[in-house]
Amino acid sequence: MDALDLLLKRCSVPRLAAPAPSGEALENIIQAGLRAPDHGALTPWQFVICEGDGLTRLSTILAEAAQANGADETAVKNAKNAPFRAPMVVAVIARTRVHDKVPTIDQHISAGCATHAMQMAAVAQGYQGFWRTGAFAYHPAVREALAVEGDDHIVGFLYLGTPDCAAANAPKRDTSQFVSYL
Ligand SMILES: Cc1cc2nc3c(=O)[nH]c(=O)nc-3n(C[C@H](O)[C@H](O)[C@H](O)COP(=O)(O)O)c2cc1C
């Protein structure tokens, strides 16, 4: 796929089926994440791959977080089912450190760039993805289960798999509404 086409036409696909990316394709996706712009070469990324039993563990973590919130039965069930919307979920964590020249926000942005690059690498190889956070990304119980502490954040749950429906057509936006010149 042409690189510019990928950049201009990328769309998310919410319905993802097996197979998940594996082998070289998955390695390429992770390597793409590891090429995110990185102020100070701090490599502030960690990718927790959930597949098979890992998805079941993630499902339990989300359901327990919903229960801890006092959610009703339907909400707990929704939380439990959420990870199974794809055959693979990659939790992307910004693992930050205090640095005198690199603010924490730069490290969070870098982890966001990594997530985007991974979604792109998936699409480039015939897979698809959907980036979600949702309230659970910020829930203390989910953070604890994924060993996310302090200023670190789960910047996304990147759902990956084979598209089970057509991607939407990317809207062509009017650049003049977003651009100004100083
Ligand atoms: C940081 C971040 C978090 C997101 N979290 C969610 C989410 O929890 N649920 C959701 O439906 N979309 C979420 N999205 C948006 C989707 O990933 C997607 O971009 C959106 O549905 C628009 O589709 P498109 O990517 O095809 O333009 C999030 C996007 C970003 C950048």
Tab-separated table of C-alpha atoms and ligand atoms in Angstrom:
chain	number	residue	atom	x	y	z
A	1	MET	CA	0.000	0.000	0.000
A	2	ASP	CA	1.264	3.428	-0.934
A	3	ALA	CA	2.423	5.326	2.183
A	4	LEU	CA	0.538	8.518	1.317
A	5	ASP	CA	-2.625	6.548	0.579
A	6	LEU	CA	-2.334	4.930	3.990
A	7	LEU	CA	-1.946	8.299	5.685
A	8	LEU	CA	-4.765	9.953	3.761
A	9	LYS	CA	-7.289	7.131	3.830
A	10	ARG	CA	-6.752	5.356	7.163
A	11	CYS	CA	-10.010	4.516	8.864
A	12	SER	CA	-10.818	2.481	11.935
A	13	VAL	CA	-12.727	-0.774	11.694
A	14	PRO	CA	-14.733	-1.667	14.803
A	15	ARG	CA	-15.570	-5.256	13.807
A	16	LEU	CA	-12.455	-7.376	13.832
A	17	ALA	CA	-12.235	-11.129	13.449
A	18	ALA	CA	-9.533	-13.782	13.576
A	19	PRO	CA	-6.842	-14.138	12.550
A	20	ALA	CA	-4.952	-11.606	14.595
A	21	PRO	CA	-1.599	-10.490	13.270
A	22	SER	CA	1.120	-12.940	14.181
A	23	GLY	CA	4.730	-13.749	13.342
A	24	GLU	CA	6.432	-11.246	11.077
A	25	ALA	CA	3.283	-9.121	10.742
A	26	LEU	CA	3.011	-8.694	14.517
A	27	GLU	CA	6.742	-8.048	14.799
A	28	ASN	CA	6.379	-5.318	12.139
A	29	ILE	CA	3.512	-3.764	14.091
A	30	ILE	CA	5.546	-3.638	17.292
A	31	GLN	CA	8.622	-2.365	15.416
A	32	ALA	CA	6.479	0.402	13.907
A	33	GLY	CA	5.459	1.386	17.448
A	34	LEU	CA	9.096	1.424	18.460
A	35	ARG	CA	9.826	3.945	15.678
A	36	ALA	CA	7.550	6.578	17.211
A	37	PRO	CA	9.132	10.000	17.628
A	38	ASP	CA	10.893	9.903	20.973
A	39	HIS	CA	12.133	13.078	22.660
A	40	GLY	CA	15.387	12.307	24.442
A	41	ALA	CA	15.403	8.662	23.302
A	42	LEU	CA	13.595	7.658	26.491
A	43	THR	CA	11.666	4.803	24.784
A	44	PRO	CA	8.616	5.498	26.965
A	45	TRP	CA	6.554	2.583	25.662
A	46	GLN	CA	5.311	-0.754	26.797
A	47	PHE	CA	2.990	-2.972	24.822
A	48	VAL	CA	0.954	-5.605	26.650
A	49	ILE	CA	-0.346	-8.082	24.105
A	50	CYS	CA	-3.604	-9.801	25.053
A	51	GLU	CA	-4.605	-12.798	22.969
A	52	GLY	CA	-6.290	-16.088	23.851
A	53	ASP	CA	-5.997	-16.502	27.632
A	54	GLY	CA	-4.637	-12.954	27.786
A	55	LEU	CA	-7.941	-11.639	26.428
A	56	THR	CA	-9.765	-13.634	29.101
A	57	ARG	CA	-7.501	-12.105	31.752
A	58	LEU	CA	-8.167	-8.614	30.363
A	59	SER	CA	-11.892	-9.374	30.372
A	60	THR	CA	-11.709	-10.325	34.067
A	61	ILE	CA	-9.733	-7.173	34.875
A	62	LEU	CA	-12.337	-4.945	33.169
A	63	ALA	CA	-15.283	-6.787	34.736
A	64	GLU	CA	-13.752	-6.460	38.215
A	65	ALA	CA	-13.170	-2.748	37.617
A	66	ALA	CA	-16.823	-2.352	36.596
A	67	GLN	CA	-17.894	-4.240	39.716
A	68	ALA	CA	-15.681	-2.025	41.863
A	69	ASN	CA	-17.561	0.949	40.371
A	70	GLY	CA	-20.836	-0.576	41.539
A	71	ALA	CA	-21.938	-1.053	37.921
A	72	ASP	CA	-25.152	-2.959	37.264
A	73	GLU	CA	-25.191	-6.452	35.777
A	74	THR	CA	-25.467	-5.210	32.185
A	75	ALA	CA	-22.527	-2.847	32.546
A	76	VAL	CA	-20.391	-5.572	34.117
A	77	LYS	CA	-21.305	-7.903	31.251
A	78	ASN	CA	-20.424	-5.220	28.694
A	79	ALA	CA	-17.054	-4.691	30.354
A	80	LYS	CA	-16.455	-8.422	30.386
A	81	ASN	CA	-17.303	-8.752	26.701
A	82	ALA	CA	-15.388	-5.679	25.542
A	83	PRO	CA	-11.997	-7.300	24.862
A	84	PHE	CA	-13.567	-9.975	22.679
A	85	ARG	CA	-14.418	-7.451	19.969
A	86	ALA	CA	-11.109	-8.453	18.383
A	87	PRO	CA	-8.818	-11.472	18.515
A	88	MET	CA	-6.036	-9.309	19.936
A	89	VAL	CA	-5.860	-6.233	22.125
A	90	VAL	CA	-2.596	-4.418	22.715
A	91	ALA	CA	-2.580	-2.210	25.784
A	92	VAL	CA	-0.196	0.637	24.994
A	93	ILE	CA	1.314	2.112	28.122
A	94	ALA	CA	3.318	5.313	28.379
A	95	ARG	CA	6.122	4.352	30.764
A	96	THR	CA	7.402	7.767	31.671
A	97	ARG	CA	10.336	8.982	33.676
A	98	VAL	CA	11.234	12.291	35.207
A	99	HIS	CA	13.691	14.081	32.956
A	100	ASP	CA	14.976	17.633	33.203
A	101	LYS	CA	14.538	18.329	29.459
A	102	VAL	CA	11.684	16.020	28.441
A	103	PRO	CA	8.326	16.781	30.021
A	104	THR	CA	6.036	13.877	30.812
A	105	ILE	CA	3.509	15.065	28.262
A	106	ASP	CA	6.064	14.543	25.477
A	107	GLN	CA	6.383	10.939	26.609
A	108	HIS	CA	2.610	10.453	26.587
A	109	ILE	CA	2.414	11.936	23.099
A	110	SER	CA	5.155	9.570	21.975
A	111	ALA	CA	3.148	6.598	23.235
A	112	GLY	CA	0.135	7.952	21.323
A	113	CYS	CA	2.267	8.188	18.184
A	114	ALA	CA	3.338	4.591	18.759
A	115	THR	CA	-0.309	3.525	18.903
A	116	HIS	CA	-1.072	5.298	15.645
A	117	ALA	CA	1.991	3.815	13.949
A	118	MET	CA	0.949	0.334	15.069
A	119	GLN	CA	-2.547	0.791	13.682
A	120	MET	CA	-1.028	1.975	10.403
A	121	ALA	CA	1.358	-0.974	10.263
A	122	ALA	CA	-1.594	-3.309	10.805
A	123	VAL	CA	-3.542	-1.716	7.941
A	124	ALA	CA	-0.485	-1.777	5.671
A	125	GLN	CA	-0.334	-5.543	6.099
A	126	GLY	CA	-4.028	-6.251	5.450
A	127	TYR	CA	-5.158	-6.213	9.080
A	128	GLN	CA	-7.177	-3.542	10.803
A	129	GLY	CA	-7.455	-1.851	14.141
A	130	PHE	CA	-9.510	0.272	16.460
A	131	TRP	CA	-7.993	2.482	19.164
A	132	ARG	CA	-10.019	2.670	22.334
A	133	THR	CA	-9.474	4.012	25.796
A	134	GLY	CA	-12.854	4.263	27.496
A	135	ALA	CA	-13.171	4.934	31.209
A	136	PHE	CA	-11.410	1.691	32.090
A	137	ALA	CA	-8.068	2.908	30.773
A	138	TYR	CA	-8.040	5.342	33.683
A	139	HIS	CA	-9.553	3.060	36.315
A	140	PRO	CA	-7.274	2.446	39.336
A	141	ALA	CA	-7.968	-1.319	39.321
A	142	VAL	CA	-7.047	-1.616	35.628
A	143	ARG	CA	-3.951	0.499	36.133
A	144	GLU	CA	-2.897	-1.666	39.036
A	145	ALA	CA	-3.503	-4.905	37.120
A	146	LEU	CA	-1.279	-3.644	34.300
A	147	ALA	CA	1.324	-2.234	36.709
A	148	VAL	CA	0.678	1.357	35.614
A	149	GLU	CA	1.826	3.778	38.290
A	150	GLY	CA	2.318	7.478	38.923
A	151	ASP	CA	2.412	9.622	35.777
A	152	ASP	CA	2.281	6.579	33.502
A	153	HIS	CA	-0.873	6.050	31.487
A	154	ILE	CA	-2.620	3.486	29.391
A	155	VAL	CA	-2.866	5.604	26.252
A	156	GLY	CA	-4.879	3.046	24.362
A	157	PHE	CA	-6.238	-0.400	23.964
A	158	LEU	CA	-5.441	-1.103	20.325
A	159	TYR	CA	-7.841	-3.728	19.035
A	160	LEU	CA	-6.293	-5.650	16.155
A	161	GLY	CA	-7.550	-8.283	13.776
A	162	THR	CA	-8.835	-9.017	10.314
A	163	PRO	CA	-11.538	-6.622	9.108
A	164	ASP	CA	-15.003	-8.130	9.412
A	165	CYS	CA	-16.690	-5.212	7.657
A	166	ALA	CA	-15.619	-2.591	5.185
A	167	ALA	CA	-13.732	0.408	6.490
A	168	ALA	CA	-15.658	3.649	6.251
A	169	ASN	CA	-14.617	6.073	3.566
A	170	ALA	CA	-12.271	8.612	5.039
A	171	PRO	CA	-13.961	12.008	4.987
A	172	LYS	CA	-12.037	14.576	2.988
A	173	ARG	CA	-11.843	17.565	5.256
A	174	ASP	CA	-11.465	21.183	4.275
A	175	THR	CA	-7.928	22.059	5.308
A	176	SER	CA	-8.711	25.777	5.445
A	177	GLN	CA	-10.749	25.245	8.611
A	178	PHE	CA	-7.754	23.815	10.450
A	179	VAL	CA	-4.860	25.780	9.074
A	180	SER	CA	-3.723	29.308	9.690
A	181	TYR	CA	-0.463	31.069	8.941
A	182	LEU	CA	1.392	33.195	11.417
B	1	LIG	C1	-6.715	8.386	22.489
B	1	LIG	C2	-7.931	7.896	21.762
B	1	LIG	C3	-8.882	7.176	22.457
B	1	LIG	C4	-10.036	6.718	21.819
B	1	LIG	N1	-10.957	6.011	22.534
B	1	LIG	C5	-12.076	5.600	21.950
B	1	LIG	C6	-13.027	4.854	22.677
B	1	LIG	O1	-12.853	4.556	23.861
B	1	LIG	N2	-14.163	4.483	22.041
B	1	LIG	C7	-14.393	4.811	20.723
B	1	LIG	O2	-15.456	4.462	20.194
B	1	LIG	N3	-13.492	5.490	20.003
B	1	LIG	C8	-12.339	5.892	20.573
B	1	LIG	N4	-11.408	6.578	19.843
B	1	LIG	C9	-11.702	6.948	18.433
B	1	LIG	C10	-11.529	5.791	17.437
B	1	LIG	O3	-10.296	5.138	17.609
B	1	LIG	C11	-11.619	6.302	15.993
B	1	LIG	O4	-10.543	7.135	15.700
B	1	LIG	C12	-12.913	7.053	15.729
B	1	LIG	O5	-13.990	6.153	15.868
B	1	LIG	C13	-12.943	7.693	14.334
B	1	LIG	O6	-12.773	6.730	13.368
B	1	LIG	P1	-11.616	6.877	12.269
B	1	LIG	O7	-10.322	6.544	12.975
B	1	LIG	O8	-11.997	5.884	11.226
B	1	LIG	O9	-11.642	8.280	11.774
B	1	LIG	C14	-10.230	7.004	20.432
B	1	LIG	C15	-9.232	7.687	19.724
B	1	LIG	C16	-8.109	8.135	20.381
B	1	LIG	C17	-7.042	8.876	19.587
